[in-house]
mmCIF file of C-alpha atoms in Angstrom:
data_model
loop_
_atom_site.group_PDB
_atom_site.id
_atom_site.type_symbol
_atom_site.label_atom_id
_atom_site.label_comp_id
_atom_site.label_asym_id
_atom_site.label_seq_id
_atom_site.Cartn_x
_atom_site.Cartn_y
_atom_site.Cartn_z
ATOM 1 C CA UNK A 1 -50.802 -212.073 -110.205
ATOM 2 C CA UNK A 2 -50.823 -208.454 -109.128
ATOM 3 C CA UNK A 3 -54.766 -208.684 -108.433
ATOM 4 C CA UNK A 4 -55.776 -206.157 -111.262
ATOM 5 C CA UNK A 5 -57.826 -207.566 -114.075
ATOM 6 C CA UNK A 6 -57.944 -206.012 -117.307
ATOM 7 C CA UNK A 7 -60.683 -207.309 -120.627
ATOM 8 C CA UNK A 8 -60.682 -207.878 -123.072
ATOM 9 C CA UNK A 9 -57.029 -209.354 -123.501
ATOM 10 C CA UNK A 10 -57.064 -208.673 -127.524
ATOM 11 C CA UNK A 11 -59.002 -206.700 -129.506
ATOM 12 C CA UNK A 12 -58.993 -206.425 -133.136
ATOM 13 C CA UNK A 13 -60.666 -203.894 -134.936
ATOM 14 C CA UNK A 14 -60.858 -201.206 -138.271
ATOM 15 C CA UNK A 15 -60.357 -197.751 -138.383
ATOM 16 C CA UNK A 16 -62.866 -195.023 -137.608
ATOM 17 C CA UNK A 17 -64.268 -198.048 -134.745
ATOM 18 C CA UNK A 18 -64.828 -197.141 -131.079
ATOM 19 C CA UNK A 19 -63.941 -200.137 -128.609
ATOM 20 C CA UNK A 20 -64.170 -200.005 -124.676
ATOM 21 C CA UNK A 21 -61.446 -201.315 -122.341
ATOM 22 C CA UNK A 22 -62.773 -202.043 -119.029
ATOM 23 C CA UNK A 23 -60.070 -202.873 -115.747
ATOM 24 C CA UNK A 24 -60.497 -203.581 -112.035
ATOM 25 C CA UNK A 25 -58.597 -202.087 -109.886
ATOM 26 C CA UNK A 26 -57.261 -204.700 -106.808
ATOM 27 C CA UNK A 27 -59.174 -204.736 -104.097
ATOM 28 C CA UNK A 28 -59.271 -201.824 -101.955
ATOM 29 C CA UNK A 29 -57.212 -199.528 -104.063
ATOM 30 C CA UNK A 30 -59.229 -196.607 -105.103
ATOM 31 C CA UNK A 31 -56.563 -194.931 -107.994
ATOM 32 C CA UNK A 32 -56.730 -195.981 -111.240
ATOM 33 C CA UNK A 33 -53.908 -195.320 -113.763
ATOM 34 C CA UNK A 34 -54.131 -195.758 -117.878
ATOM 35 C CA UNK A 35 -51.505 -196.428 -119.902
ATOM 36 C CA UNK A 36 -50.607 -196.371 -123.407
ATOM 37 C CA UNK A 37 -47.316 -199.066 -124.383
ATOM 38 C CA UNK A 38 -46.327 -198.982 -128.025
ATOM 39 C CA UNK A 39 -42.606 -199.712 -129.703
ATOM 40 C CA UNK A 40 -41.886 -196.025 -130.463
ATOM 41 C CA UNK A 41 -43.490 -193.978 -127.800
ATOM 42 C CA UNK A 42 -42.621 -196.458 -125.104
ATOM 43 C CA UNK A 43 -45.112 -196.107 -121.994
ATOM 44 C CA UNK A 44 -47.080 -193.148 -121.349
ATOM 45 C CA UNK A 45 -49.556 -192.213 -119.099
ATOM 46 C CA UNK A 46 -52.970 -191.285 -120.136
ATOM 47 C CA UNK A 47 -54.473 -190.389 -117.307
ATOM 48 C CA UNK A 48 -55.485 -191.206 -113.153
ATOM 49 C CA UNK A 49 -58.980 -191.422 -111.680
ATOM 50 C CA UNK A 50 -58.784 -191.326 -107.776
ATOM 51 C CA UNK A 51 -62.274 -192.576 -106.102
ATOM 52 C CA UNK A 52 -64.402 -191.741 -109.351
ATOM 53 C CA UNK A 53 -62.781 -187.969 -109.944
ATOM 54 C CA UNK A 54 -60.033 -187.317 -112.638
ATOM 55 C CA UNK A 55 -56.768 -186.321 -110.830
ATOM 56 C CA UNK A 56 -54.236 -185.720 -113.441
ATOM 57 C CA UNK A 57 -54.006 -186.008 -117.920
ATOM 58 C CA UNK A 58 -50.971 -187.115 -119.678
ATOM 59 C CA UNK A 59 -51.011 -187.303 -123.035
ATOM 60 C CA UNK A 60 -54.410 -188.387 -123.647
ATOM 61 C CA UNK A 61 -55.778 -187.585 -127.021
ATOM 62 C CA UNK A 62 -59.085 -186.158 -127.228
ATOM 63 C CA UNK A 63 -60.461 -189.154 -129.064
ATOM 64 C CA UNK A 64 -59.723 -191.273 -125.682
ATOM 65 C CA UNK A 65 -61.814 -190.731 -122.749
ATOM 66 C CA UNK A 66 -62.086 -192.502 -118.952
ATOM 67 C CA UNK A 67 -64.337 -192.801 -116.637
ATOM 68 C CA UNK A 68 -63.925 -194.624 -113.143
ATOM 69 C CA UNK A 69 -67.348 -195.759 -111.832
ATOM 70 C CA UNK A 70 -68.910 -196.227 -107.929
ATOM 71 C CA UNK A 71 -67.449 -199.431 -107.473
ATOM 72 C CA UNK A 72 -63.803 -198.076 -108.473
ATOM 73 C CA UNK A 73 -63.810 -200.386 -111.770
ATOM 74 C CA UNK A 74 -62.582 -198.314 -114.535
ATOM 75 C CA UNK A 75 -63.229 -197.985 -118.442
ATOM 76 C CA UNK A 76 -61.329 -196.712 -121.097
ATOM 77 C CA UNK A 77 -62.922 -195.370 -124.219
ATOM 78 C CA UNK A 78 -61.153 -194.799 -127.236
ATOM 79 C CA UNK A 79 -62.961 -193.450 -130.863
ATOM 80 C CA UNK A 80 -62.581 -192.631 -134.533
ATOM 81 C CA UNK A 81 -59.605 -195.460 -133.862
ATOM 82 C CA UNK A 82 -56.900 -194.858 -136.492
ATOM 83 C CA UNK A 83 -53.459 -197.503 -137.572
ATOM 84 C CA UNK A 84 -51.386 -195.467 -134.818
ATOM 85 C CA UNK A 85 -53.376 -196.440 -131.859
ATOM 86 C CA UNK A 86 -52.579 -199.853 -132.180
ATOM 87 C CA UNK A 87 -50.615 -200.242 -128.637
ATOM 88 C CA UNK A 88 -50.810 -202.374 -125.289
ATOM 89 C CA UNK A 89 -52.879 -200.567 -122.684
ATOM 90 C CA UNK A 90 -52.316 -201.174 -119.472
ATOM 91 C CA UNK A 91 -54.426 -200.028 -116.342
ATOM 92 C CA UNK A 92 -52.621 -200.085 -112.574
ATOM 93 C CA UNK A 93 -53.866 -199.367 -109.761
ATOM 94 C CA UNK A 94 -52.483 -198.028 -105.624
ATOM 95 C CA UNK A 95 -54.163 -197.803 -102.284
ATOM 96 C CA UNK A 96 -54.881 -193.528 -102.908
ATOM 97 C CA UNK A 97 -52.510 -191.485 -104.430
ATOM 98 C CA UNK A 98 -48.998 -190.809 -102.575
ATOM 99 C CA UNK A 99 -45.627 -190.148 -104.186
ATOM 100 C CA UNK A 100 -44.048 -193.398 -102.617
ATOM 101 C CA UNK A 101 -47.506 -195.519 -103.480
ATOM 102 C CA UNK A 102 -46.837 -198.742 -105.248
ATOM 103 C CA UNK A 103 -48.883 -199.124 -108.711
ATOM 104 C CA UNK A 104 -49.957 -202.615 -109.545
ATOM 105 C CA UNK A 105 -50.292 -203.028 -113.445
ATOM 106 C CA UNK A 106 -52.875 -205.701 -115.122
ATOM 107 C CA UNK A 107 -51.597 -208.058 -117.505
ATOM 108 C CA UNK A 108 -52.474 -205.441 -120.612
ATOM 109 C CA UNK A 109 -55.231 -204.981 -123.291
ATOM 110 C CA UNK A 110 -53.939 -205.656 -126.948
ATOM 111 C CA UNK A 111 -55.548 -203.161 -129.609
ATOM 112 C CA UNK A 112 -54.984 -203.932 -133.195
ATOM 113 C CA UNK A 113 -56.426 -201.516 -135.683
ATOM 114 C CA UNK A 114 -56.042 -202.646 -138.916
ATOM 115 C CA UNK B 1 -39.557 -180.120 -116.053
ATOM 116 C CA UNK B 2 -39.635 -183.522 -114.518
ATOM 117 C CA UNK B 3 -37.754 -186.340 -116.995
ATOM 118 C CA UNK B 4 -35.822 -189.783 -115.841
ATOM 119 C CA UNK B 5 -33.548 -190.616 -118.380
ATOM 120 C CA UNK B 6 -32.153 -194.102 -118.866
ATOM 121 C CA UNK B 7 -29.263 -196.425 -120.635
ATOM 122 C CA UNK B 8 -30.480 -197.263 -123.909
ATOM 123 C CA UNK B 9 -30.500 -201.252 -124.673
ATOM 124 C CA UNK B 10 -30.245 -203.403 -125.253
ATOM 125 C CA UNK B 11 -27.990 -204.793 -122.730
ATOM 126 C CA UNK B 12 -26.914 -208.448 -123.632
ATOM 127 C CA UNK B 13 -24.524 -210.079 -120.369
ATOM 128 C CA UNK B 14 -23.640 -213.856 -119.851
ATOM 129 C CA UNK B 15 -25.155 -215.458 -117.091
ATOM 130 C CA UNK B 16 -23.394 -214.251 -113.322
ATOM 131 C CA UNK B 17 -22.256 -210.975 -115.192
ATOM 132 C CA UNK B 18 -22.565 -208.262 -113.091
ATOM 133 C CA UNK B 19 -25.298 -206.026 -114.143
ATOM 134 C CA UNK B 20 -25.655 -202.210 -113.951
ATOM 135 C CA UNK B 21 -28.593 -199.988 -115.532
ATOM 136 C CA UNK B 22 -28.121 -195.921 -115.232
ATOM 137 C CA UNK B 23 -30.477 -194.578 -114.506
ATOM 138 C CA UNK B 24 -31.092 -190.145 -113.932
ATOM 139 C CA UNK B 25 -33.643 -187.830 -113.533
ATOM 140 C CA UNK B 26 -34.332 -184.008 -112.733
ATOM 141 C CA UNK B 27 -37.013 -182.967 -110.734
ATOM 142 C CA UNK B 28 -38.097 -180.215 -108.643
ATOM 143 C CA UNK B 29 -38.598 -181.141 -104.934
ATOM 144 C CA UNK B 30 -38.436 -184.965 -102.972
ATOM 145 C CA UNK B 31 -39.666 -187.462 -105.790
ATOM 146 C CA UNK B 32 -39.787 -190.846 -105.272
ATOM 147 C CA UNK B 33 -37.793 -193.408 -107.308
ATOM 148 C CA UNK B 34 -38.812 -196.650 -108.539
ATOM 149 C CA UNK B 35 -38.037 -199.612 -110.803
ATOM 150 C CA UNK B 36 -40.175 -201.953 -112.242
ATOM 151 C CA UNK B 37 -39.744 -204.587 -114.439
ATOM 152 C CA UNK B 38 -41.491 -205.955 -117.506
ATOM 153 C CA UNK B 39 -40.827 -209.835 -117.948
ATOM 154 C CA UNK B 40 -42.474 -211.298 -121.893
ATOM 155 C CA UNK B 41 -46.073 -211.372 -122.213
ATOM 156 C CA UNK B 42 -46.363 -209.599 -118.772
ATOM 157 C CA UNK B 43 -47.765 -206.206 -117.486
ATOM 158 C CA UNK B 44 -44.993 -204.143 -115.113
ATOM 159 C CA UNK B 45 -44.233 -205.097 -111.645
ATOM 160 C CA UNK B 46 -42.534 -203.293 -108.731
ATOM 161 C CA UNK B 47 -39.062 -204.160 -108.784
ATOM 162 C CA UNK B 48 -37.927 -201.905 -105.561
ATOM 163 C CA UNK B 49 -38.593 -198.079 -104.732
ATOM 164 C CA UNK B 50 -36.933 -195.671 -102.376
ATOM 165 C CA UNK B 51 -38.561 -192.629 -100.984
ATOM 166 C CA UNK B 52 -35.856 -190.169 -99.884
ATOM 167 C CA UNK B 53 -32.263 -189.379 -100.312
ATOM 168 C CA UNK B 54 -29.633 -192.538 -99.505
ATOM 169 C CA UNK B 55 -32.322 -195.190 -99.300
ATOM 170 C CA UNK B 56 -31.286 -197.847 -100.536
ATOM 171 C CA UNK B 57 -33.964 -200.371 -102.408
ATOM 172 C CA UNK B 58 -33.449 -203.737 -103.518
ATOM 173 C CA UNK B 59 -35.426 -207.219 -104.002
ATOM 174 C CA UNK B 60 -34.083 -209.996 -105.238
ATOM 175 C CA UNK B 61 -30.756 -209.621 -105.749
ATOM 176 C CA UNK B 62 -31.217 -206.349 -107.746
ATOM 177 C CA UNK B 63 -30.191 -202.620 -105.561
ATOM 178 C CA UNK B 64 -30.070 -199.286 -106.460
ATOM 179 C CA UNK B 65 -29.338 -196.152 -104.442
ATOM 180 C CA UNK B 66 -31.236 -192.707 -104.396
ATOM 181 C CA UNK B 67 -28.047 -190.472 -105.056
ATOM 182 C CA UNK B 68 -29.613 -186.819 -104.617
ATOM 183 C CA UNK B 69 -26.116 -185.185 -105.323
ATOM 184 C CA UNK B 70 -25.843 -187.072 -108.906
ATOM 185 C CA UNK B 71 -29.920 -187.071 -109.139
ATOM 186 C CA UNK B 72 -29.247 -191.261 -109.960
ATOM 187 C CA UNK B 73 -31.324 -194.415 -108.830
ATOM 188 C CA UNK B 74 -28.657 -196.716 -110.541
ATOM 189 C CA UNK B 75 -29.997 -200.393 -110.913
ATOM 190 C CA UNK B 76 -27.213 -203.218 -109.884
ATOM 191 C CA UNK B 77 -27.033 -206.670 -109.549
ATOM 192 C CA UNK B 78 -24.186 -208.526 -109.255
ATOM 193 C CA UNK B 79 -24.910 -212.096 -110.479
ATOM 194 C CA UNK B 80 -27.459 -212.020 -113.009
ATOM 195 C CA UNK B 81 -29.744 -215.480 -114.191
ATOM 196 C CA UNK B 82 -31.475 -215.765 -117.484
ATOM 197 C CA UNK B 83 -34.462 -215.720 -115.662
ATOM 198 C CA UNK B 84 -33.687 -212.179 -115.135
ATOM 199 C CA UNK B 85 -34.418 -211.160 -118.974
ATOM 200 C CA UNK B 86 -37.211 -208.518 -119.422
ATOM 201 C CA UNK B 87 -37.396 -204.886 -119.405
ATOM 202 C CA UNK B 88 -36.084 -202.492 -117.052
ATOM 203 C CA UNK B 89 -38.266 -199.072 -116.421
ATOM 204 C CA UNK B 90 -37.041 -196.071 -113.797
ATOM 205 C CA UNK B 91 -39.872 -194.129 -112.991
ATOM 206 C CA UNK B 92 -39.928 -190.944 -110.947
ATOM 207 C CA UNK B 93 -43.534 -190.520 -108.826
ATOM 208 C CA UNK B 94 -43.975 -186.106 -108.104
ATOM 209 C CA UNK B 95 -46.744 -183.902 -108.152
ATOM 210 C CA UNK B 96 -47.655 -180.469 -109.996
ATOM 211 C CA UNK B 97 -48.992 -177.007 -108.680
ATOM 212 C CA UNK B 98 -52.282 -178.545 -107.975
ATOM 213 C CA UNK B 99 -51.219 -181.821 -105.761
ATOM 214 C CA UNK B 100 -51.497 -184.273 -108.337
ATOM 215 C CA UNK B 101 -49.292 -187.240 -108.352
ATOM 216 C CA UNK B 102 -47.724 -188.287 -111.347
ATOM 217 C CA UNK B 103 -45.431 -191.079 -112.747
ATOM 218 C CA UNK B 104 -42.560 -189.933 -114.784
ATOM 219 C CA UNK B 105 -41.210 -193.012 -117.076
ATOM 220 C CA UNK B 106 -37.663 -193.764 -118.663
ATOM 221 C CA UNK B 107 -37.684 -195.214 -121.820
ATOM 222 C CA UNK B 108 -36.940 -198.984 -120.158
ATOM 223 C CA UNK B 109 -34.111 -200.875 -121.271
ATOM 224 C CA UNK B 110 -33.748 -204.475 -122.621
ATOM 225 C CA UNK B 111 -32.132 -206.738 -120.676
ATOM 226 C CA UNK B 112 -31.313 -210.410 -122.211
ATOM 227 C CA UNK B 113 -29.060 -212.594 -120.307
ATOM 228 C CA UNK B 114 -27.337 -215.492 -121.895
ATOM 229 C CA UNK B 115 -26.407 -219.171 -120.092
#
Protein backbone atom coordinates (compact mmCIF):
# COMPACT_ATOMS: atom_id res chain seq x y z
CA UNK A 1 0.00 0.00 0.00
CA UNK A 2 1.87 3.08 -1.14
CA UNK A 3 -0.51 5.36 1.14
CA UNK A 4 -2.18 7.25 -1.87
CA UNK A 5 -5.87 6.69 -2.32
CA UNK A 6 -7.50 7.21 -5.48
CA UNK A 7 -11.95 7.02 -6.08
CA UNK A 8 -13.69 6.00 -7.57
CA UNK A 9 -11.91 2.62 -8.62
CA UNK A 10 -14.27 2.22 -11.92
CA UNK A 11 -16.23 4.42 -13.63
CA UNK A 12 -18.45 3.78 -16.44
CA UNK A 13 -19.92 6.30 -18.42
CA UNK A 14 -21.29 7.71 -22.23
CA UNK A 15 -19.87 10.08 -24.37
CA UNK A 16 -20.23 13.85 -24.21
CA UNK A 17 -20.38 12.99 -19.91
CA UNK A 18 -18.13 14.88 -17.47
CA UNK A 19 -16.93 12.62 -14.42
CA UNK A 20 -14.54 13.78 -11.51
CA UNK A 21 -11.59 11.72 -10.23
CA UNK A 22 -10.64 12.71 -6.86
CA UNK A 23 -6.95 11.26 -5.13
CA UNK A 24 -5.11 11.83 -1.85
CA UNK A 25 -1.93 12.39 -1.86
CA UNK A 26 0.10 10.30 1.24
CA UNK A 27 0.49 12.03 4.05
CA UNK A 28 2.74 14.85 4.10
CA UNK A 29 3.59 14.94 0.46
CA UNK A 30 2.49 18.14 -1.02
CA UNK A 31 3.06 17.20 -5.16
CA UNK A 32 0.53 15.72 -6.91
CA UNK A 33 1.11 13.99 -10.29
CA UNK A 34 -1.82 12.82 -12.98
CA UNK A 35 -1.50 10.29 -15.21
CA UNK A 36 -3.09 8.98 -18.18
CA UNK A 37 -2.31 4.74 -18.83
CA UNK A 38 -3.91 3.37 -21.96
CA UNK A 39 -2.63 0.23 -24.36
CA UNK A 40 -1.39 2.50 -27.19
CA UNK A 41 -0.14 5.65 -25.66
CA UNK A 42 1.36 3.85 -22.72
CA UNK A 43 1.73 6.31 -19.58
CA UNK A 44 1.75 9.91 -19.87
CA UNK A 45 1.76 12.61 -17.69
CA UNK A 46 -0.97 15.08 -17.52
CA UNK A 47 0.08 17.32 -15.30
CA UNK A 48 1.75 18.25 -11.39
CA UNK A 49 0.19 20.47 -8.73
CA UNK A 50 2.84 21.35 -6.00
CA UNK A 51 1.07 22.81 -2.65
CA UNK A 52 -2.21 23.94 -4.59
CA UNK A 53 -0.21 25.78 -7.72
CA UNK A 54 0.20 24.05 -11.20
CA UNK A 55 3.96 23.35 -11.77
CA UNK A 56 4.25 21.72 -15.06
CA UNK A 57 1.47 20.31 -18.29
CA UNK A 58 2.09 17.26 -20.25
CA UNK A 59 -0.14 16.35 -22.60
CA UNK A 60 -3.25 17.35 -21.05
CA UNK A 61 -6.09 17.98 -23.39
CA UNK A 62 -8.05 20.97 -22.92
CA UNK A 63 -11.17 19.01 -22.09
CA UNK A 64 -9.20 17.73 -18.78
CA UNK A 65 -8.61 20.06 -16.05
CA UNK A 66 -6.96 19.74 -12.20
CA UNK A 67 -7.16 21.36 -9.40
CA UNK A 68 -5.25 20.53 -6.03
CA UNK A 69 -7.17 21.95 -3.03
CA UNK A 70 -5.92 23.42 0.74
CA UNK A 71 -5.68 20.18 2.18
CA UNK A 72 -3.33 18.87 -0.80
CA UNK A 73 -6.19 16.31 -1.98
CA UNK A 74 -6.42 16.55 -5.63
CA UNK A 75 -9.25 16.26 -8.41
CA UNK A 76 -9.19 15.52 -11.83
CA UNK A 77 -11.85 16.76 -14.18
CA UNK A 78 -12.35 15.46 -17.44
CA UNK A 79 -15.47 16.71 -20.07
CA UNK A 80 -17.28 16.26 -23.36
CA UNK A 81 -15.71 12.48 -22.59
CA UNK A 82 -15.31 10.75 -25.97
CA UNK A 83 -14.47 6.43 -26.79
CA UNK A 84 -10.60 7.45 -26.72
CA UNK A 85 -10.42 8.56 -23.20
CA UNK A 86 -11.20 5.36 -21.94
CA UNK A 87 -7.70 4.75 -19.95
CA UNK A 88 -6.41 3.99 -16.27
CA UNK A 89 -5.60 7.22 -14.46
CA UNK A 90 -3.36 7.17 -12.01
CA UNK A 91 -2.45 10.03 -9.45
CA UNK A 92 1.18 9.82 -7.40
CA UNK A 93 2.35 11.77 -5.20
CA UNK A 94 6.39 12.97 -3.46
CA UNK A 95 7.42 14.91 -0.43
CA UNK A 96 7.94 18.51 -2.88
CA UNK A 97 9.29 18.35 -6.08
CA UNK A 98 13.14 17.26 -6.54
CA UNK A 99 14.68 15.43 -9.49
CA UNK A 100 15.71 12.35 -7.25
CA UNK A 101 12.05 12.52 -5.31
CA UNK A 102 10.32 9.21 -5.16
CA UNK A 103 6.57 9.29 -6.64
CA UNK A 104 4.13 7.01 -4.94
CA UNK A 105 1.28 5.97 -7.44
CA UNK A 106 -2.47 5.00 -6.16
CA UNK A 107 -3.88 1.87 -7.18
CA UNK A 108 -5.60 3.68 -10.49
CA UNK A 109 -9.08 5.02 -11.56
CA UNK A 110 -10.73 2.88 -14.42
CA UNK A 111 -12.72 5.13 -17.04
CA UNK A 112 -14.87 3.36 -19.49
CA UNK A 113 -16.66 5.49 -22.01
CA UNK A 114 -18.83 3.63 -23.94
CA UNK B 1 14.66 16.89 -26.10
CA UNK B 2 14.46 14.65 -23.12
CA UNK B 3 13.26 10.78 -24.22
CA UNK B 4 14.21 7.25 -22.33
CA UNK B 5 13.90 4.68 -24.70
CA UNK B 6 13.41 1.04 -23.77
CA UNK B 7 13.52 -2.87 -25.03
CA UNK B 8 10.32 -3.58 -26.48
CA UNK B 9 8.50 -6.85 -24.89
CA UNK B 10 7.59 -8.80 -24.27
CA UNK B 11 10.31 -10.61 -22.61
CA UNK B 12 9.28 -14.29 -21.77
CA UNK B 13 12.48 -16.18 -19.50
CA UNK B 14 12.18 -19.51 -17.46
CA UNK B 15 12.36 -19.22 -13.94
CA UNK B 16 16.38 -18.43 -12.56
CA UNK B 17 17.07 -16.99 -16.16
CA UNK B 18 19.08 -14.20 -15.94
CA UNK B 19 17.25 -11.12 -16.77
CA UNK B 20 18.38 -7.90 -18.53
CA UNK B 21 16.07 -4.83 -19.65
CA UNK B 22 17.93 -1.87 -21.81
CA UNK B 23 17.19 0.72 -21.01
CA UNK B 24 18.60 4.65 -22.71
CA UNK B 25 17.84 8.04 -22.59
CA UNK B 26 19.13 11.60 -23.77
CA UNK B 27 18.88 14.44 -21.74
CA UNK B 28 20.37 17.70 -21.22
CA UNK B 29 22.08 18.15 -17.80
CA UNK B 30 22.18 15.55 -14.37
CA UNK B 31 18.70 13.66 -14.59
CA UNK B 32 17.83 11.22 -12.35
CA UNK B 33 17.07 7.59 -13.30
CA UNK B 34 14.51 5.38 -12.04
CA UNK B 35 12.63 2.09 -12.44
CA UNK B 36 9.45 1.18 -11.35
CA UNK B 37 7.48 -1.64 -11.73
CA UNK B 38 3.85 -2.40 -12.52
CA UNK B 39 2.75 -5.91 -11.05
CA UNK B 40 -1.39 -7.01 -12.47
CA UNK B 41 -4.12 -5.04 -11.16
CA UNK B 42 -1.55 -2.68 -9.47
CA UNK B 43 -0.59 1.07 -9.76
CA UNK B 44 3.54 1.62 -10.28
CA UNK B 45 5.96 1.25 -7.54
CA UNK B 46 9.60 2.34 -7.07
CA UNK B 47 11.70 -0.37 -8.10
CA UNK B 48 15.28 1.48 -7.41
CA UNK B 49 16.61 5.03 -8.58
CA UNK B 50 20.07 6.49 -8.83
CA UNK B 51 20.82 10.13 -8.76
CA UNK B 52 24.22 10.72 -10.40
CA UNK B 53 26.71 9.14 -12.63
CA UNK B 54 28.01 5.34 -11.45
CA UNK B 55 25.39 4.89 -8.75
CA UNK B 56 24.45 1.93 -8.67
CA UNK B 57 20.56 1.10 -7.57
CA UNK B 58 19.10 -2.08 -6.80
CA UNK B 59 16.26 -3.75 -4.46
CA UNK B 60 15.49 -6.98 -4.44
CA UNK B 61 17.61 -8.75 -6.41
CA UNK B 62 17.10 -6.41 -9.44
CA UNK B 63 20.44 -3.60 -10.26
CA UNK B 64 21.05 -1.29 -12.75
CA UNK B 65 23.88 1.20 -13.26
CA UNK B 66 23.73 4.99 -14.28
CA UNK B 67 26.26 4.71 -17.29
CA UNK B 68 26.66 8.57 -18.27
CA UNK B 69 29.19 7.63 -21.12
CA UNK B 70 26.47 5.16 -22.86
CA UNK B 71 23.48 7.49 -21.33
CA UNK B 72 22.04 3.64 -19.97
CA UNK B 73 20.27 2.67 -16.58
CA UNK B 74 20.28 -1.08 -17.72
CA UNK B 75 17.90 -3.24 -15.46
CA UNK B 76 19.56 -6.82 -14.35
CA UNK B 77 18.76 -9.52 -12.33
CA UNK B 78 20.31 -12.56 -12.31
CA UNK B 79 17.85 -15.20 -10.99
CA UNK B 80 14.49 -14.25 -11.83
CA UNK B 81 11.00 -15.88 -9.89
CA UNK B 82 7.60 -15.87 -11.43
CA UNK B 83 6.70 -13.66 -8.87
CA UNK B 84 8.74 -11.23 -10.71
CA UNK B 85 6.13 -10.92 -13.76
CA UNK B 86 4.77 -7.34 -14.34
CA UNK B 87 5.85 -4.41 -16.20
CA UNK B 88 9.05 -2.76 -16.30
CA UNK B 89 9.07 1.32 -16.76
CA UNK B 90 12.58 3.56 -16.95
CA UNK B 91 11.77 6.91 -16.22
CA UNK B 92 14.08 9.90 -16.40
CA UNK B 93 13.06 12.83 -13.57
CA UNK B 94 14.67 16.69 -15.22
CA UNK B 95 13.44 20.00 -15.28
CA UNK B 96 12.77 22.77 -18.09
CA UNK B 97 13.82 26.55 -18.42
CA UNK B 98 11.47 27.44 -15.71
CA UNK B 99 12.54 24.80 -12.77
CA UNK B 100 9.89 22.45 -13.23
CA UNK B 101 10.44 18.85 -12.57
CA UNK B 102 9.27 16.42 -14.87
CA UNK B 103 9.06 12.58 -15.36
CA UNK B 104 10.14 11.31 -18.66
CA UNK B 105 8.60 7.60 -19.26
CA UNK B 106 9.81 4.57 -21.50
CA UNK B 107 7.31 2.71 -23.03
CA UNK B 108 7.64 -0.26 -20.10
CA UNK B 109 8.27 -3.65 -21.09
CA UNK B 110 6.48 -6.97 -20.30
CA UNK B 111 8.09 -9.22 -18.34
CA UNK B 112 6.47 -12.91 -17.84
CA UNK B 113 8.53 -15.48 -16.21
CA UNK B 114 7.76 -19.11 -16.54
CA UNK B 115 8.35 -22.08 -13.64
Amino acid sequence: DSGVTQTPKHLITATGQRVTLRCSPRSGDLSVYWYQQSLDQGLQFLIHYYNGEERAKGNILERFSAQQFPDLHSELNLSSLELGDSALYFCASSVRWGLADTQYFGPGTRLTVL
Amino acid sequence: GNSVTQMEGPVTLSEEAFLTINCTYTATGYPSLFWYVQYPGEGLQLLLKATKADDKGSNKGFEATYRKETTSFHLEKGSVQVSDSAVYFCALSTSNAGNNRKLIWGLGTSLAVNP
